[in-house]
Short mmCIF file of C-alpha atoms in Angstrom, two decimals:
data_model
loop_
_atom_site.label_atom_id
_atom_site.label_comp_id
_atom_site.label_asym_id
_atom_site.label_seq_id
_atom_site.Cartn_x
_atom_site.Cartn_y
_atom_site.Cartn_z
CA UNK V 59 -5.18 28.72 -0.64
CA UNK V 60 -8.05 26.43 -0.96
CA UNK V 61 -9.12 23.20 0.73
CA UNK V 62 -8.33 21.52 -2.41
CA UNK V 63 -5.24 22.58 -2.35
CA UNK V 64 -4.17 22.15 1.65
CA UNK V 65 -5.52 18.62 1.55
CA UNK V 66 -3.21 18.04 -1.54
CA UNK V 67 -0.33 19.52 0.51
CA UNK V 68 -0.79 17.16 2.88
CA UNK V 69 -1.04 14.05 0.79
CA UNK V 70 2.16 15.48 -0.97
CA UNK V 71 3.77 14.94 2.29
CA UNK V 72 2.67 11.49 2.96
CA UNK V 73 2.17 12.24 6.98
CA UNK V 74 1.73 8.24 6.93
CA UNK V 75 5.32 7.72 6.53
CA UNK V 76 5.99 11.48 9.14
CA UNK V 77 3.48 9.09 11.62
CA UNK V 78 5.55 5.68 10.88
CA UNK V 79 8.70 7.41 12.14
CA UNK V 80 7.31 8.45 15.41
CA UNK V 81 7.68 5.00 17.26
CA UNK V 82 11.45 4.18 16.40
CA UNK V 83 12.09 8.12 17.46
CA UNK V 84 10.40 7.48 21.05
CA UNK V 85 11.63 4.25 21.81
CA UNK V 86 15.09 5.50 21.16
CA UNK V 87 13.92 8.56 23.81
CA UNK V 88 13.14 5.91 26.25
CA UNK V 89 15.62 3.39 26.01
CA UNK V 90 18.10 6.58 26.86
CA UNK V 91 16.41 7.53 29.46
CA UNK V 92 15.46 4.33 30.82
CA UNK V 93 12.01 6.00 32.45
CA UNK V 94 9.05 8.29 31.25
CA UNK V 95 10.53 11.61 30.72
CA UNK V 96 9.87 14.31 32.72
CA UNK V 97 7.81 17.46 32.28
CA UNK V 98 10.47 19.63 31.75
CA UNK V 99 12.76 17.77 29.49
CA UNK V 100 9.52 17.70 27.03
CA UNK V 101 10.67 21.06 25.93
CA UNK V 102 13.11 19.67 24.09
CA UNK V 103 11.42 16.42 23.20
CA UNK V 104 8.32 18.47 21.67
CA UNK V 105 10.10 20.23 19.60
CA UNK V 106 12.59 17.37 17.87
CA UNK V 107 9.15 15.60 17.50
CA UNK V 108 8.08 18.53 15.74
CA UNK V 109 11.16 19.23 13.80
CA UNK V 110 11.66 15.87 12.74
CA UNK V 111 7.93 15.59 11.56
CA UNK V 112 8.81 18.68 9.33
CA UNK V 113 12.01 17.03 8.44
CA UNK V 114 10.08 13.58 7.34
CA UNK V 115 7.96 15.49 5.46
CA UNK V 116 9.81 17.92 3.13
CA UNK V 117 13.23 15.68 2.80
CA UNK V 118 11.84 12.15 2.36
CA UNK V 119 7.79 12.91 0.99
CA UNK V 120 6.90 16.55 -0.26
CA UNK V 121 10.52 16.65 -2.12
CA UNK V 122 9.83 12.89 -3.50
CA UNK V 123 6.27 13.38 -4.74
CA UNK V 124 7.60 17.13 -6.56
CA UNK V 125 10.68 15.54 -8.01
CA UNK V 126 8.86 12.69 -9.38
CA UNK V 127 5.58 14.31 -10.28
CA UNK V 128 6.19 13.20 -14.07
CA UNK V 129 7.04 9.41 -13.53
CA UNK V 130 4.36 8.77 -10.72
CA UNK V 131 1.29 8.28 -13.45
CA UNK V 132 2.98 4.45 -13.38
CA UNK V 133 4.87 4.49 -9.81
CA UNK V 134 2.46 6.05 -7.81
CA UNK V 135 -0.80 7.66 -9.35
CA UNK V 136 -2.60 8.64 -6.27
CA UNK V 137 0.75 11.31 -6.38
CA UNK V 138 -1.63 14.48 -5.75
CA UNK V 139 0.64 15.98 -8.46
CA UNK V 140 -0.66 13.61 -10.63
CA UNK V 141 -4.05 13.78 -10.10
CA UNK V 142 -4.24 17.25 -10.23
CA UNK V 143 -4.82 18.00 -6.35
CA UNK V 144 -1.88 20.03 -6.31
CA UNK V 145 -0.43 22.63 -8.89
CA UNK V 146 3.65 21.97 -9.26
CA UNK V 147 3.98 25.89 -8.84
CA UNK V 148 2.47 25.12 -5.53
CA UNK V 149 4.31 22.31 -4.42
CA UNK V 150 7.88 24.25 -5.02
CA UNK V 151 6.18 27.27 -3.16
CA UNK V 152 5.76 24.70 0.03
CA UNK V 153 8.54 23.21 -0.12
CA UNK V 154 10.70 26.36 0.32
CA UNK V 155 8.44 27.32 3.18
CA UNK V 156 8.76 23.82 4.86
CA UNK V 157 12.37 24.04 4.82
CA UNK V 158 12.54 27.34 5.91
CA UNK V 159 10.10 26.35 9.28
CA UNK V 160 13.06 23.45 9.39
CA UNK V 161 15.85 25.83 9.53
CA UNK V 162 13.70 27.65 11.95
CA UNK V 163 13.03 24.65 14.23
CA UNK V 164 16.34 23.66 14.47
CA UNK V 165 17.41 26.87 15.79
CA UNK V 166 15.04 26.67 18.68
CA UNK V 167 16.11 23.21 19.19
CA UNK V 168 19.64 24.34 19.58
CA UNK V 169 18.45 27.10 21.70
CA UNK V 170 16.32 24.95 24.09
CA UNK V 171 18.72 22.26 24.07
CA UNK V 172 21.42 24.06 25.82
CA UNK V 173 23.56 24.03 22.05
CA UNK V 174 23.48 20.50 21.87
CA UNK V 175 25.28 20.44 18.58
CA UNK V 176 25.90 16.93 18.10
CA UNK V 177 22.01 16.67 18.05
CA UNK V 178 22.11 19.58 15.43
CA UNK V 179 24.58 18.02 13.67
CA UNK V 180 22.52 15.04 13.07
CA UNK V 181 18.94 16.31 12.61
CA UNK V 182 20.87 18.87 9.59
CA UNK V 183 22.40 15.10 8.04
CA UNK V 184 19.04 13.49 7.80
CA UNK V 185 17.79 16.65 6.39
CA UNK V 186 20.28 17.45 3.78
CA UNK V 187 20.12 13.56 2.79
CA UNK V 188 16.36 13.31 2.77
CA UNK V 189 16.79 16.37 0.17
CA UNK V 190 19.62 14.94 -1.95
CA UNK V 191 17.94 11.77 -1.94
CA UNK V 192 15.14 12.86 -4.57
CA UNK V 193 16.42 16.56 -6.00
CA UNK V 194 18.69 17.71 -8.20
CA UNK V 195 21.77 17.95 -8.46
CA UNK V 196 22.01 14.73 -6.86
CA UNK V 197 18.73 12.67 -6.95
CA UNK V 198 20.81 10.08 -5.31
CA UNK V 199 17.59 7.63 -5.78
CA UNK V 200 18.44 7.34 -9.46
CA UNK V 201 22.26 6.12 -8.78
CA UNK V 202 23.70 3.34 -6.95
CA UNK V 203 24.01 4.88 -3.47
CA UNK V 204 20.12 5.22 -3.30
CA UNK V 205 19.68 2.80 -0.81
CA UNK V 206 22.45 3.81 1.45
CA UNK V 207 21.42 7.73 0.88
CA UNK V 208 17.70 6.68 2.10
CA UNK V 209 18.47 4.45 4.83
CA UNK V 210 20.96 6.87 6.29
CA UNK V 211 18.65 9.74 6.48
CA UNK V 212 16.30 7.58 8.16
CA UNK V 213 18.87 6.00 10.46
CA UNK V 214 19.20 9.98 11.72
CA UNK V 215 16.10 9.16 13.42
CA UNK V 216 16.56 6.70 16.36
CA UNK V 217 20.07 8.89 16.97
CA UNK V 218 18.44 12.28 17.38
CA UNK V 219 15.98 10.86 19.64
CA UNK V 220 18.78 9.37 21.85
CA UNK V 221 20.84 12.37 21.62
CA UNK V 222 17.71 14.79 22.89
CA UNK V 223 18.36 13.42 26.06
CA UNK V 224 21.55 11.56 26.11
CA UNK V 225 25.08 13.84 25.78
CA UNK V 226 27.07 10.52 24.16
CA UNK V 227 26.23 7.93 21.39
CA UNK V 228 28.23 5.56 23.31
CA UNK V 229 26.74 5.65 26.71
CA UNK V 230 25.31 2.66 27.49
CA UNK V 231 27.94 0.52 26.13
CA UNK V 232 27.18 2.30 22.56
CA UNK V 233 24.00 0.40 22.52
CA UNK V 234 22.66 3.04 20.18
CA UNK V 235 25.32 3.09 17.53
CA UNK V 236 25.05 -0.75 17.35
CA UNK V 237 21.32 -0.43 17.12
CA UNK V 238 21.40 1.99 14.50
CA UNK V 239 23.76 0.09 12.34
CA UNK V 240 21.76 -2.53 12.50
CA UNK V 241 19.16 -0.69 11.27
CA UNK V 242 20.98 1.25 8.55
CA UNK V 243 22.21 -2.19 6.65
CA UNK V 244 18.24 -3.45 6.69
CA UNK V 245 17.11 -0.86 5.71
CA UNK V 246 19.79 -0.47 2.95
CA UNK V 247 18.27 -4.11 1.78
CA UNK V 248 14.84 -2.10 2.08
CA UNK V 249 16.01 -0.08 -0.44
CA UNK V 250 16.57 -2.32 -3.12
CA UNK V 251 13.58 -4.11 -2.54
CA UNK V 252 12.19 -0.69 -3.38
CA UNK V 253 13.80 -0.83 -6.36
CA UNK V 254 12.65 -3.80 -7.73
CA UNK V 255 9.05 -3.19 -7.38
CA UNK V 256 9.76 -0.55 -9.48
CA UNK V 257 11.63 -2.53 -12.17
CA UNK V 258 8.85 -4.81 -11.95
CA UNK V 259 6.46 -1.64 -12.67
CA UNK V 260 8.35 -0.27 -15.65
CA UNK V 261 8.39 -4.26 -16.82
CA UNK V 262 4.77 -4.16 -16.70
CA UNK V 263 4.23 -0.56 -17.71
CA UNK V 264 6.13 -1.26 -20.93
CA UNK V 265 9.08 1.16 -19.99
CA UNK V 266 11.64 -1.31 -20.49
CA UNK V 267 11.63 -4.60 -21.93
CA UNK V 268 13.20 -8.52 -21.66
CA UNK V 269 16.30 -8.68 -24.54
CA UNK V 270 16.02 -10.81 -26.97
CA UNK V 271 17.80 -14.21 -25.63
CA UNK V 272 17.72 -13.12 -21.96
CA UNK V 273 15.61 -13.32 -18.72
CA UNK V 274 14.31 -11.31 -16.48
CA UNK V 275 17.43 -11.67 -14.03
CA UNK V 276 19.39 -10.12 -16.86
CA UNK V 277 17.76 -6.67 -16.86
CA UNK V 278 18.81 -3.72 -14.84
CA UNK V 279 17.42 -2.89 -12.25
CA UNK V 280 15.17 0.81 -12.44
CA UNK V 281 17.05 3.23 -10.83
CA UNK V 282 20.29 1.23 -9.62
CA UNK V 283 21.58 -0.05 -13.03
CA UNK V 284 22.28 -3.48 -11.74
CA UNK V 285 20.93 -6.70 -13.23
CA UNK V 286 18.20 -8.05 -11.27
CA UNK V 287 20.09 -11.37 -10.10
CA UNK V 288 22.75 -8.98 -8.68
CA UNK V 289 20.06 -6.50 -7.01
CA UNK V 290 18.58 -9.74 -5.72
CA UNK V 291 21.38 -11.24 -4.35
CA UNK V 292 22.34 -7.69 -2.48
CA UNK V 293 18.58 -7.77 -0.99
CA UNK V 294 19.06 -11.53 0.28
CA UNK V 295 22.51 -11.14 1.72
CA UNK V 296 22.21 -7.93 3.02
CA UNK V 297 19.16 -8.23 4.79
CA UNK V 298 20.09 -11.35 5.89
CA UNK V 299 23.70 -9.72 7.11
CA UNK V 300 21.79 -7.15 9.40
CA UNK V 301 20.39 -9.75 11.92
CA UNK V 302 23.51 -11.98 12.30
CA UNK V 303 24.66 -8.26 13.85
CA UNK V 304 21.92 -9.54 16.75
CA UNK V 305 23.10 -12.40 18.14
CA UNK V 306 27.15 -10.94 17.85
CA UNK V 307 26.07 -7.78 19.80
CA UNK V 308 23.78 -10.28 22.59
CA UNK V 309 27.18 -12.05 22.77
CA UNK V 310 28.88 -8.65 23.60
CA UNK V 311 26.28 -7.32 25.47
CA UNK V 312 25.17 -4.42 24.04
CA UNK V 313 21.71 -6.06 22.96
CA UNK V 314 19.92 -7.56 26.07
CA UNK V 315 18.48 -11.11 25.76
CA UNK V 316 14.62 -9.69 25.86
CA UNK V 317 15.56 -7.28 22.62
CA UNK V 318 17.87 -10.18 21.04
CA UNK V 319 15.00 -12.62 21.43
CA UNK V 320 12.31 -10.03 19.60
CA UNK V 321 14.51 -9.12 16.57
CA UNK V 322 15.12 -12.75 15.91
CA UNK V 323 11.78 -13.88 15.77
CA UNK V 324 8.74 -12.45 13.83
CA UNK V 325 11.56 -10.10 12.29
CA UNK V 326 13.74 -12.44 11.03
CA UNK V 327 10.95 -14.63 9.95
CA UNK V 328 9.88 -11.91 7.57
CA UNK V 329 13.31 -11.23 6.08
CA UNK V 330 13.34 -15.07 5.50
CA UNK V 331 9.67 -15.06 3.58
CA UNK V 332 11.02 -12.12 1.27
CA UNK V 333 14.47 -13.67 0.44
CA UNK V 334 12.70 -17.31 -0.42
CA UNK V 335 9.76 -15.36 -2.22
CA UNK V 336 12.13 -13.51 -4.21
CA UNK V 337 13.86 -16.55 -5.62
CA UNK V 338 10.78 -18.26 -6.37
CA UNK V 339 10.10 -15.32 -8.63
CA UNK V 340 12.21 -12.25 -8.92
CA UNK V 341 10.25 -10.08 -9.69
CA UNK V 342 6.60 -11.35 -10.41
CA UNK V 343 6.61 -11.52 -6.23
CA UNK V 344 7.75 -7.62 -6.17
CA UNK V 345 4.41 -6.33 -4.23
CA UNK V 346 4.43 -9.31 -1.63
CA UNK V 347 8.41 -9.31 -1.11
CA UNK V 348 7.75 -5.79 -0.24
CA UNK V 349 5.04 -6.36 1.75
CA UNK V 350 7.21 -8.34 3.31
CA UNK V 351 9.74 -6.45 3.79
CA UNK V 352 7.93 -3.69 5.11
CA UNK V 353 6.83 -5.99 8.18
CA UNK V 354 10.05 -6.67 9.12
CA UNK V 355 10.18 -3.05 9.45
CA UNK V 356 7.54 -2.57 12.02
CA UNK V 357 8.03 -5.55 13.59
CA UNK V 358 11.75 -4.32 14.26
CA UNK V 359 10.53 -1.47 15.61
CA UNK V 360 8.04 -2.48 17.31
CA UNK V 361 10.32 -4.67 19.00
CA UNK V 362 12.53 -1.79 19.79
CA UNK V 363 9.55 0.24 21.42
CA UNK V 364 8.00 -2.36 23.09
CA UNK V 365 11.75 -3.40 25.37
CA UNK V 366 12.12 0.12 25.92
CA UNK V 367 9.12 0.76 27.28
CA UNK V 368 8.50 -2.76 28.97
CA UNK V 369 9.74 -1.49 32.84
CA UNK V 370 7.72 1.94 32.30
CA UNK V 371 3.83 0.59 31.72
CA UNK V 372 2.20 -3.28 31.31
CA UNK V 373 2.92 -5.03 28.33
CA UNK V 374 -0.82 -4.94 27.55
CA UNK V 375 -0.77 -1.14 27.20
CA UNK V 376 2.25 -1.79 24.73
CA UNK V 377 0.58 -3.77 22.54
CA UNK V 378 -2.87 -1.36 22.66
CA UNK V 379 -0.29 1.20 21.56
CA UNK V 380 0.96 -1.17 18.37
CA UNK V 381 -2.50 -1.48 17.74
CA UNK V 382 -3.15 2.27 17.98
CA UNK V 383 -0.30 3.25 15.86
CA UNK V 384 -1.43 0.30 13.08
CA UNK V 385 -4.89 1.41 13.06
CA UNK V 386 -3.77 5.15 12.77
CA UNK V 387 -0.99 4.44 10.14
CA UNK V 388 -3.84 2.61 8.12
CA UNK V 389 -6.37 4.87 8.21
CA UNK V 390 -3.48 7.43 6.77
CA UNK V 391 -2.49 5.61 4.29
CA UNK V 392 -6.25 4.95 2.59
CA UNK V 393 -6.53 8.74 2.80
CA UNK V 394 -3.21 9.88 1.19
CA UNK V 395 -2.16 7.23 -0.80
CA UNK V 396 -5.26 5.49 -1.73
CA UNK V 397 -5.12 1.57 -2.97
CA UNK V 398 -6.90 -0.83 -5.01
CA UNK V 399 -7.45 -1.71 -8.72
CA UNK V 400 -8.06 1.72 -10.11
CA UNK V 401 -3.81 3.45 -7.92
CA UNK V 402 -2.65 0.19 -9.32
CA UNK V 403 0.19 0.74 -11.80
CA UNK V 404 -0.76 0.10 -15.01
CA UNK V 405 -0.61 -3.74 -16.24
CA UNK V 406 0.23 -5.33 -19.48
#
């Protein structure tokens, strides 16, 4: 195996998104333990980490960019698939062996872990699920549950961290569940918004086209068969939905004031630019409603991190650690997934 070839391995697996998961999984670690964790409970802590880095990678990236290795010339051309970086003999060849190192991992987990099986349980959903989501049989992101299928293999994530240390999901006044469905329905409106960037990219890339006496809210939407209005309506009211969840759970306090606070500002303020961007233009504003969207993301997360770990070190070493993990996510994504006008999807 070459350097050509490792280095296309590695973009396959888009370690940008493996690196983006990190912070939600660690402030869920904190929040459950409510302290740094101790040098012995790393044991298990290193190894989720690892196992869960695996997990992001095959399930959710190396099984994506193999599975759609004949679409991406328009969707993503930087795919190393596409560009030749990476044979698709290859690809198959690593996936089986990341899967297998999965299986392997989660054996040791349950070994170190004292048989924690409800952790098990829900590291082998977010696996299975990060799988279905882009391969045959299923290839759930061609169907109507894609962006329930994604965001609940992602959702996995905040839960096994609390679980690595935490026996229950409801300790804690079930502050976990309640966070996690909150993220689950976002990131369910995530998901569509996904999906109409890429109606907007087979618009553009002549794959389908405007009937003859319609508009553009009348065409389906790429990859959930709905007409745009409809997708766009889902995105709005759904991602709106998830943060009136915030202020019900402050009221029942399960979400403390300082968390409540954070998800309702910059947050919020982001879901609000997509939803009135989108209506201005459905789906000429795809790139910046995702843009968008995608900083609601972080800055939920963020927010997430940054209460857990707020009685463990100074806020100012919180926010050199956003900066860190911006900086680092960056500096990933220019090397794997490469931007500007020559990755752009084609334009007509």
């Amino acid at each position: 195996m070459n350097r050509r070839t490792i280095t296309g391995i590695l973009k396959a697996n888009s370690i940008q998104y493996v690196w983006a998961g990190f912070p939600v999984l660690f402030a869920a670690i904190f929040y459950a333990l409510g302290r740094a964790p101790t040098l012995s409970e790393w044991d298990s802590i290193g190894l989720i980490i690892a196992a869960t880095a695996l997990i992001l990678g095959t399930a959710s990236q190396l099984a994506n960019a193999y599975a759609d290795r004949d679409e991406d010339w328009l969707y993503v051309p930087s795919n190393p698939l596409v560009t030749g970086e990476l044979a698709a003999g290859t690809a198959r060849k690593a996936l089986i062996v990341q899967n297998i190192l999965c299986g392997l991992l989660l054996i040791a987990l349950l070994v170190v872990s004292d048989f924690n099986y409800p952790l098990i349980i829900v590291m082998v959903v977010g696996w299975c699920f990060g799988l279905a989501y882009s391969l045959p049989p299923f290839r759930f992101k061609e169907t109507l549950a894609s962006p329930f299928t994604h965001a609940l293999a992602a959702t996995m994530v905040p839960i096994a961290g609390w679980l690595v240390v935490e026996s229950s999901l409801v300790a804690q006044d079930g502050f976990i569940i309640a966070f996690s469905a909150f993220f689950f329905v976002h990131l369910v409106a995530f998901g569509v918004t996904v999906k109409l960037r890429k109606t907007h990219e087979d618009l553009n890339g002549g794959q389908i086209q405007v009937e003859e006496g319609k508009g553009i809210s009348d065409l389906r939407t790429s990859g959930l068969g709905l007409r745009v209005k409809t997708a766009v309506a889902i995105e709005a009211v759904v991602g709106l939905g998830a943060f009136i969840l915030i202020p019900i759970y402050w009221g029942l306090g399960i979400f403390d004031k300082e968390l409540s606070i954070a998800l309702l500002t910059l947050p919020l303020l982001f879901m609000i630019l997509t939803v009135v961007t989108r209506v201005r233009n459905p789906l000429g504003n795809a790139y910046r409603c995702g843009m968008f969207m995608a900083m609601a993301c972080v800055f939920i997360v963020f927010s997430f991190l940054g209460i857990a770990l707020a009685d463990i070190i100074h806020w100012a070493f919180i926010v050199l650690a956003f900066v860190f993990f911006t900086a680092v996510f960056a500096i990933l994504q220019r090397v794997t997934r490469p931007f500007g006008p020559s990755f752009r999807p084609i334009q007509v």
